[in-house]
Amino acid sequence: MIDSKPVIAANWKMYKTPQEGYQFARQLATKALNLKGVKFILAPSATAIFHLAEVLKDTPIEMAGQNMHFAEEGAFTGETSASMLQASGCTWVIIGHSERRHVFGESDDFIRQKVAAALQAGLNVIMCIGERLEDREAHRTQGVLQQQLRDGLEGLDEYPAERLVIAYEPVWAIGTGVVASPQQAGDAHGQVRAILNQRFPGLADADVKILYGGSVKSANAAELISTPGIDGFLIGGASLDVNEYCSIAEIAQNEVQVTN
Ligand code: PGA
């Protein structure tokens, strides 16, 4: 990341038409004027990216793809390349979201190829990792995080750390309303940092931000963002409402100012 502001990233998943997104983006652009202490990243569906990027082009709000293919172009029906995302206005891409892993069966190796292609093309990457409930209950959380980081980032630590953000999203907390406790999230973030330190010394310094994702909302944002090791949020459901999304941003802005 360019600076130390908390990242408040919105993952809209398969919600909002370009028209619905337009209303949101107009309001966000205005509200963001009072929220300069956070970094906004907006990941709409692919059909809305170009339109919203035009709306937000004179603002500090950056656009992200929710997914991409590692090939530059080719016969890959339904896929989007890094250069297509960039030409549509994206500077970021989310890779390895748990829905891509568990609904669409993406492997760590496939994810690594995408992370590599995105970084190579000049996109910044939010790479998602996280354990399922059965992993947590079997005390395998650390092992899962280790494997996802190791396999997803293998050979990529020559890239500058600020080009990469890790989003820790426990699968059991995504879209369920069950949020990780500050203790659980803080422990996992500490483990992620330790794994990066050990396996990827090139990425090890504090420039790699680690976001928390999974049922974040304004009611739980303060205690999470004030937990050491949590550098921002990747927000699904609560990012669909511009007021709720900006409330979370405001809480993060205030808490980080207070703790600095
Ligand atoms: P949620 O989703 O905030 O709706 O739990 C988070 C995510 O999937 O990134």
Short mmCIF file of C-alpha atoms and ligand atoms in Angstrom, two decimals:
data_model
loop_
_atom_site.label_atom_id
_atom_site.label_comp_id
_atom_site.label_asym_id
_atom_site.label_seq_id
_atom_site.Cartn_x
_atom_site.Cartn_y
_atom_site.Cartn_z
CA MET A 1 0.00 0.00 0.00
CA ILE A 2 0.99 3.54 -0.59
CA ASP A 3 0.23 4.73 2.92
CA SER A 4 -0.86 3.55 6.33
CA LYS A 5 -4.58 4.28 5.99
CA PRO A 6 -6.95 1.43 6.79
CA VAL A 7 -8.25 -0.22 3.62
CA ILE A 8 -12.04 -0.37 3.36
CA ALA A 9 -12.69 -2.67 0.41
CA ALA A 10 -16.17 -3.48 -0.88
CA ASN A 11 -16.81 -6.84 -2.54
CA TRP A 12 -20.22 -6.59 -4.17
CA LYS A 13 -20.17 -10.17 -5.42
CA MET A 14 -23.04 -10.77 -7.91
CA TYR A 15 -25.11 -7.80 -6.75
CA LYS A 16 -25.99 -4.44 -8.34
CA THR A 17 -26.54 -3.55 -11.98
CA PRO A 18 -24.43 -0.72 -13.46
CA GLN A 19 -27.40 1.60 -12.87
CA GLU A 20 -27.64 0.64 -9.18
CA GLY A 21 -23.89 0.92 -8.86
CA TYR A 22 -23.97 4.38 -10.42
CA GLN A 23 -26.23 5.76 -7.67
CA PHE A 24 -23.99 4.23 -5.03
CA ALA A 25 -20.79 5.57 -6.63
CA ARG A 26 -22.18 9.11 -6.88
CA GLN A 27 -23.07 9.09 -3.19
CA LEU A 28 -19.80 7.46 -2.19
CA ALA A 29 -17.78 10.08 -4.09
CA THR A 30 -19.46 12.81 -2.01
CA LYS A 31 -19.27 11.02 1.33
CA ALA A 32 -15.63 10.08 0.76
CA LEU A 33 -14.68 13.77 0.91
CA ASN A 34 -15.04 13.50 4.70
CA LEU A 35 -13.37 10.11 4.88
CA LYS A 36 -9.86 10.90 3.70
CA GLY A 37 -8.35 8.83 6.51
CA VAL A 38 -9.25 5.54 4.81
CA LYS A 39 -8.44 3.93 1.46
CA PHE A 40 -11.57 2.89 -0.46
CA ILE A 41 -11.44 0.04 -2.95
CA LEU A 42 -14.65 -0.90 -4.77
CA ALA A 43 -15.11 -4.29 -6.45
CA PRO A 44 -18.37 -4.29 -8.44
CA SER A 45 -19.43 -7.01 -10.85
CA ALA A 46 -17.50 -7.00 -14.14
CA THR A 47 -20.39 -5.41 -16.06
CA ALA A 48 -20.32 -2.30 -13.84
CA ILE A 49 -16.57 -1.67 -13.56
CA PHE A 50 -16.10 0.56 -16.59
CA HIS A 51 -19.12 2.72 -15.85
CA LEU A 52 -18.27 3.19 -12.16
CA ALA A 53 -14.61 3.86 -12.89
CA GLU A 54 -15.74 6.78 -15.05
CA VAL A 55 -17.86 8.13 -12.19
CA LEU A 56 -14.99 7.80 -9.71
CA LYS A 57 -12.06 8.77 -11.93
CA ASP A 58 -11.37 12.10 -10.23
CA THR A 59 -11.59 10.64 -6.73
CA PRO A 60 -9.06 8.63 -4.68
CA ILE A 61 -11.47 5.66 -4.72
CA GLU A 62 -9.89 2.76 -6.60
CA MET A 63 -11.60 -0.01 -8.52
CA ALA A 64 -11.01 -3.76 -8.25
CA GLY A 65 -12.04 -6.79 -10.24
CA GLN A 66 -13.54 -9.65 -8.22
CA ASN A 67 -11.64 -12.27 -10.19
CA MET A 68 -9.57 -12.69 -13.35
CA HIS A 69 -7.98 -15.30 -15.58
CA PHE A 70 -4.21 -15.60 -15.78
CA ALA A 71 -4.07 -15.72 -19.58
CA GLU A 72 -3.62 -12.47 -21.49
CA GLU A 73 -6.41 -13.38 -23.90
CA GLY A 74 -7.79 -16.45 -25.58
CA ALA A 75 -10.61 -18.94 -25.83
CA PHE A 76 -11.74 -18.75 -22.19
CA THR A 77 -15.48 -18.18 -22.33
CA GLY A 78 -16.76 -16.13 -19.43
CA GLU A 79 -13.35 -14.99 -18.23
CA THR A 80 -11.68 -11.57 -17.92
CA SER A 81 -7.97 -10.82 -18.26
CA ALA A 82 -5.75 -8.49 -16.23
CA SER A 83 -5.41 -6.07 -19.15
CA MET A 84 -9.21 -5.99 -19.60
CA LEU A 85 -9.61 -5.08 -15.92
CA GLN A 86 -6.96 -2.39 -16.25
CA ALA A 87 -8.48 -0.96 -19.41
CA SER A 88 -11.84 -0.79 -17.59
CA GLY A 89 -10.32 1.27 -14.78
CA CYS A 90 -9.15 -1.26 -12.19
CA THR A 91 -5.91 -0.94 -10.27
CA TRP A 92 -6.72 -3.93 -8.05
CA VAL A 93 -8.07 -7.45 -8.33
CA ILE A 94 -9.40 -9.82 -5.67
CA ILE A 95 -7.99 -13.32 -6.12
CA GLY A 96 -8.79 -16.53 -4.26
CA HIS A 97 -12.00 -15.44 -2.59
CA SER A 98 -13.51 -18.33 -0.65
CA GLU A 99 -16.45 -18.48 -3.06
CA ARG A 100 -13.98 -18.93 -5.94
CA ARG A 101 -12.18 -21.63 -3.97
CA HIS A 102 -15.17 -23.52 -2.59
CA VAL A 103 -18.03 -22.84 -5.04
CA PHE A 104 -15.96 -22.81 -8.23
CA GLY A 105 -13.26 -25.23 -7.13
CA GLU A 106 -10.21 -23.00 -7.64
CA SER A 107 -7.00 -24.64 -6.41
CA ASP A 108 -4.05 -22.97 -4.72
CA ASP A 109 -2.03 -23.53 -7.88
CA PHE A 110 -4.64 -21.87 -10.09
CA ILE A 111 -4.77 -18.97 -7.64
CA ARG A 112 -0.98 -18.64 -7.70
CA GLN A 113 -1.02 -18.37 -11.48
CA LYS A 114 -3.60 -15.61 -11.27
CA VAL A 115 -1.71 -13.71 -8.56
CA ALA A 116 1.45 -13.96 -10.66
CA ALA A 117 -0.31 -12.77 -13.83
CA ALA A 118 -1.99 -9.88 -12.04
CA LEU A 119 1.25 -8.64 -10.44
CA GLN A 120 3.11 -9.09 -13.70
CA ALA A 121 0.48 -7.03 -15.54
CA GLY A 122 0.73 -4.23 -12.98
CA LEU A 123 -2.45 -4.84 -11.00
CA ASN A 124 -2.34 -4.79 -7.21
CA VAL A 125 -3.73 -7.93 -5.60
CA ILE A 126 -6.02 -8.65 -2.66
CA MET A 127 -5.42 -12.34 -2.05
CA CYS A 128 -8.01 -14.03 0.15
CA ILE A 129 -7.28 -16.88 2.49
CA GLY A 130 -9.21 -18.49 5.31
CA GLU A 131 -10.15 -21.74 7.01
CA ARG A 132 -13.47 -23.59 6.93
CA LEU A 133 -15.34 -24.36 10.15
CA GLU A 134 -14.19 -27.98 10.17
CA ASP A 135 -10.57 -26.82 9.89
CA ARG A 136 -10.97 -24.49 12.85
CA GLU A 137 -12.69 -27.14 14.94
CA ALA A 138 -9.90 -29.60 14.14
CA HIS A 139 -7.27 -26.95 15.08
CA ARG A 140 -6.01 -26.81 11.50
CA THR A 141 -6.40 -23.06 11.02
CA GLN A 142 -2.70 -22.30 11.06
CA GLY A 143 -1.92 -25.18 8.68
CA VAL A 144 -4.57 -24.02 6.20
CA LEU A 145 -3.32 -20.43 6.25
CA GLN A 146 0.23 -21.64 5.82
CA GLN A 147 -0.66 -23.79 2.82
CA GLN A 148 -2.78 -21.13 1.13
CA LEU A 149 -0.07 -18.51 1.57
CA ARG A 150 2.79 -20.79 0.59
CA ASP A 151 1.11 -22.24 -2.49
CA GLY A 152 -0.60 -19.01 -3.51
CA LEU A 153 2.51 -16.85 -3.33
CA GLU A 154 5.26 -19.31 -4.26
CA GLY A 155 8.01 -17.51 -6.15
CA LEU A 156 6.31 -14.12 -6.01
CA ASP A 157 8.18 -12.40 -3.23
CA GLU A 158 10.26 -10.30 -5.60
CA TYR A 159 7.28 -7.99 -6.07
CA PRO A 160 7.08 -4.91 -3.83
CA ALA A 161 5.12 -5.64 -0.68
CA GLU A 162 2.80 -2.69 -1.21
CA ARG A 163 1.39 -4.34 -4.34
CA LEU A 164 -0.10 -7.15 -2.27
CA VAL A 165 -2.82 -7.20 0.38
CA ILE A 166 -3.87 -10.35 2.20
CA ALA A 167 -7.51 -10.68 3.24
CA TYR A 168 -8.05 -13.14 6.07
CA GLU A 169 -11.64 -14.32 5.68
CA PRO A 170 -12.68 -17.32 7.76
CA VAL A 171 -15.15 -19.20 5.56
CA TRP A 172 -17.54 -19.74 8.47
CA ALA A 173 -17.85 -15.96 8.94
CA ILE A 174 -18.57 -15.01 5.31
CA GLY A 175 -22.16 -14.01 4.75
CA THR A 176 -23.26 -15.84 7.90
CA GLY A 177 -23.60 -12.98 10.37
CA VAL A 178 -21.14 -14.87 12.59
CA VAL A 179 -18.13 -12.60 12.90
CA ALA A 180 -14.75 -13.75 14.19
CA SER A 181 -14.07 -12.38 17.66
CA PRO A 182 -11.30 -9.78 17.87
CA GLN A 183 -9.24 -12.45 19.62
CA GLN A 184 -9.79 -15.03 16.84
CA ALA A 185 -9.13 -12.49 14.09
CA GLY A 186 -6.12 -11.01 15.89
CA ASP A 187 -4.60 -14.48 16.41
CA ALA A 188 -5.10 -15.40 12.75
CA HIS A 189 -3.60 -12.10 11.56
CA GLY A 190 -0.60 -12.72 13.81
CA GLN A 191 -0.20 -16.15 12.24
CA VAL A 192 -0.42 -14.71 8.73
CA ARG A 193 2.23 -12.12 9.56
CA ALA A 194 4.48 -14.80 11.07
CA ILE A 195 4.11 -17.05 8.00
CA LEU A 196 4.95 -14.14 5.69
CA ASN A 197 7.98 -13.31 7.83
CA GLN A 198 9.22 -16.86 7.74
CA ARG A 199 8.45 -17.92 4.16
CA PHE A 200 8.53 -14.67 2.22
CA PRO A 201 11.17 -12.40 3.71
CA GLY A 202 10.78 -10.11 0.68
CA LEU A 203 7.15 -9.51 1.63
CA ALA A 204 7.72 -9.61 5.34
CA ASP A 205 7.79 -6.00 6.35
CA ALA A 206 4.69 -4.25 7.61
CA ASP A 207 3.89 -2.98 4.10
CA VAL A 208 1.79 -6.05 3.36
CA LYS A 209 -1.59 -5.11 4.76
CA ILE A 210 -3.76 -7.81 6.26
CA LEU A 211 -7.51 -7.18 6.04
CA TYR A 212 -10.22 -8.98 7.94
CA GLY A 213 -13.38 -10.11 6.10
CA GLY A 214 -16.46 -12.01 7.22
CA SER A 215 -19.70 -10.39 8.46
CA VAL A 216 -18.09 -6.99 9.09
CA LYS A 217 -20.68 -4.30 9.82
CA SER A 218 -20.81 -0.99 11.63
CA ALA A 219 -21.79 -2.74 14.87
CA ASN A 220 -18.57 -4.77 15.04
CA ALA A 221 -16.14 -2.59 13.07
CA ALA A 222 -14.71 -0.63 16.02
CA GLU A 223 -13.51 -3.58 18.05
CA LEU A 224 -12.11 -5.32 14.98
CA ILE A 225 -10.22 -2.35 13.54
CA SER A 226 -8.71 -1.56 16.94
CA THR A 227 -7.36 -5.11 17.19
CA PRO A 228 -3.58 -5.12 16.58
CA GLY A 229 -2.72 -6.61 13.19
CA ILE A 230 -6.01 -5.75 11.46
CA ASP A 231 -5.26 -3.18 8.75
CA GLY A 232 -8.72 -2.82 7.24
CA PHE A 233 -11.70 -4.79 5.97
CA LEU A 234 -12.99 -6.66 2.94
CA ILE A 235 -16.74 -6.23 3.23
CA GLY A 236 -19.45 -8.14 1.39
CA GLY A 237 -23.08 -7.73 2.46
CA ALA A 238 -22.60 -4.54 4.46
CA SER A 239 -20.88 -2.84 1.51
CA LEU A 240 -24.07 -2.91 -0.58
CA ASP A 241 -25.60 -0.05 1.39
CA VAL A 242 -23.66 3.18 0.92
CA ASN A 243 -24.59 4.54 4.36
CA GLU A 244 -23.56 1.35 6.16
CA TYR A 245 -20.36 1.09 4.09
CA CYS A 246 -19.41 4.68 4.90
CA SER A 247 -20.29 4.19 8.58
CA ILE A 248 -17.76 1.38 8.72
CA ALA A 249 -15.21 3.63 6.99
CA GLU A 250 -15.89 6.43 9.46
CA ILE A 251 -15.49 4.09 12.42
CA ALA A 252 -12.18 2.83 11.01
CA GLN A 253 -11.01 6.39 10.40
CA ASN A 254 -11.87 7.46 13.95
CA GLU A 255 -10.47 4.36 15.66
CA VAL A 256 -7.19 4.46 13.78
CA GLN A 257 -6.75 8.16 14.55
CA VAL A 258 -7.45 7.42 18.21
CA THR A 259 -4.97 4.55 18.43
CA ASN A 260 -2.19 6.25 16.42
P1 PGA B 1 -19.57 -10.66 4.11
O1 PGA B 1 -18.61 -11.12 2.92
O2 PGA B 1 -19.08 -9.33 4.60
O3 PGA B 1 -20.93 -10.60 3.48
O4 PGA B 1 -19.48 -11.71 5.17
C1 PGA B 1 -17.22 -10.86 2.97
C2 PGA B 1 -16.57 -11.37 1.72
O5 PGA B 1 -17.02 -12.38 1.17
O6 PGA B 1 -15.58 -10.78 1.23
#
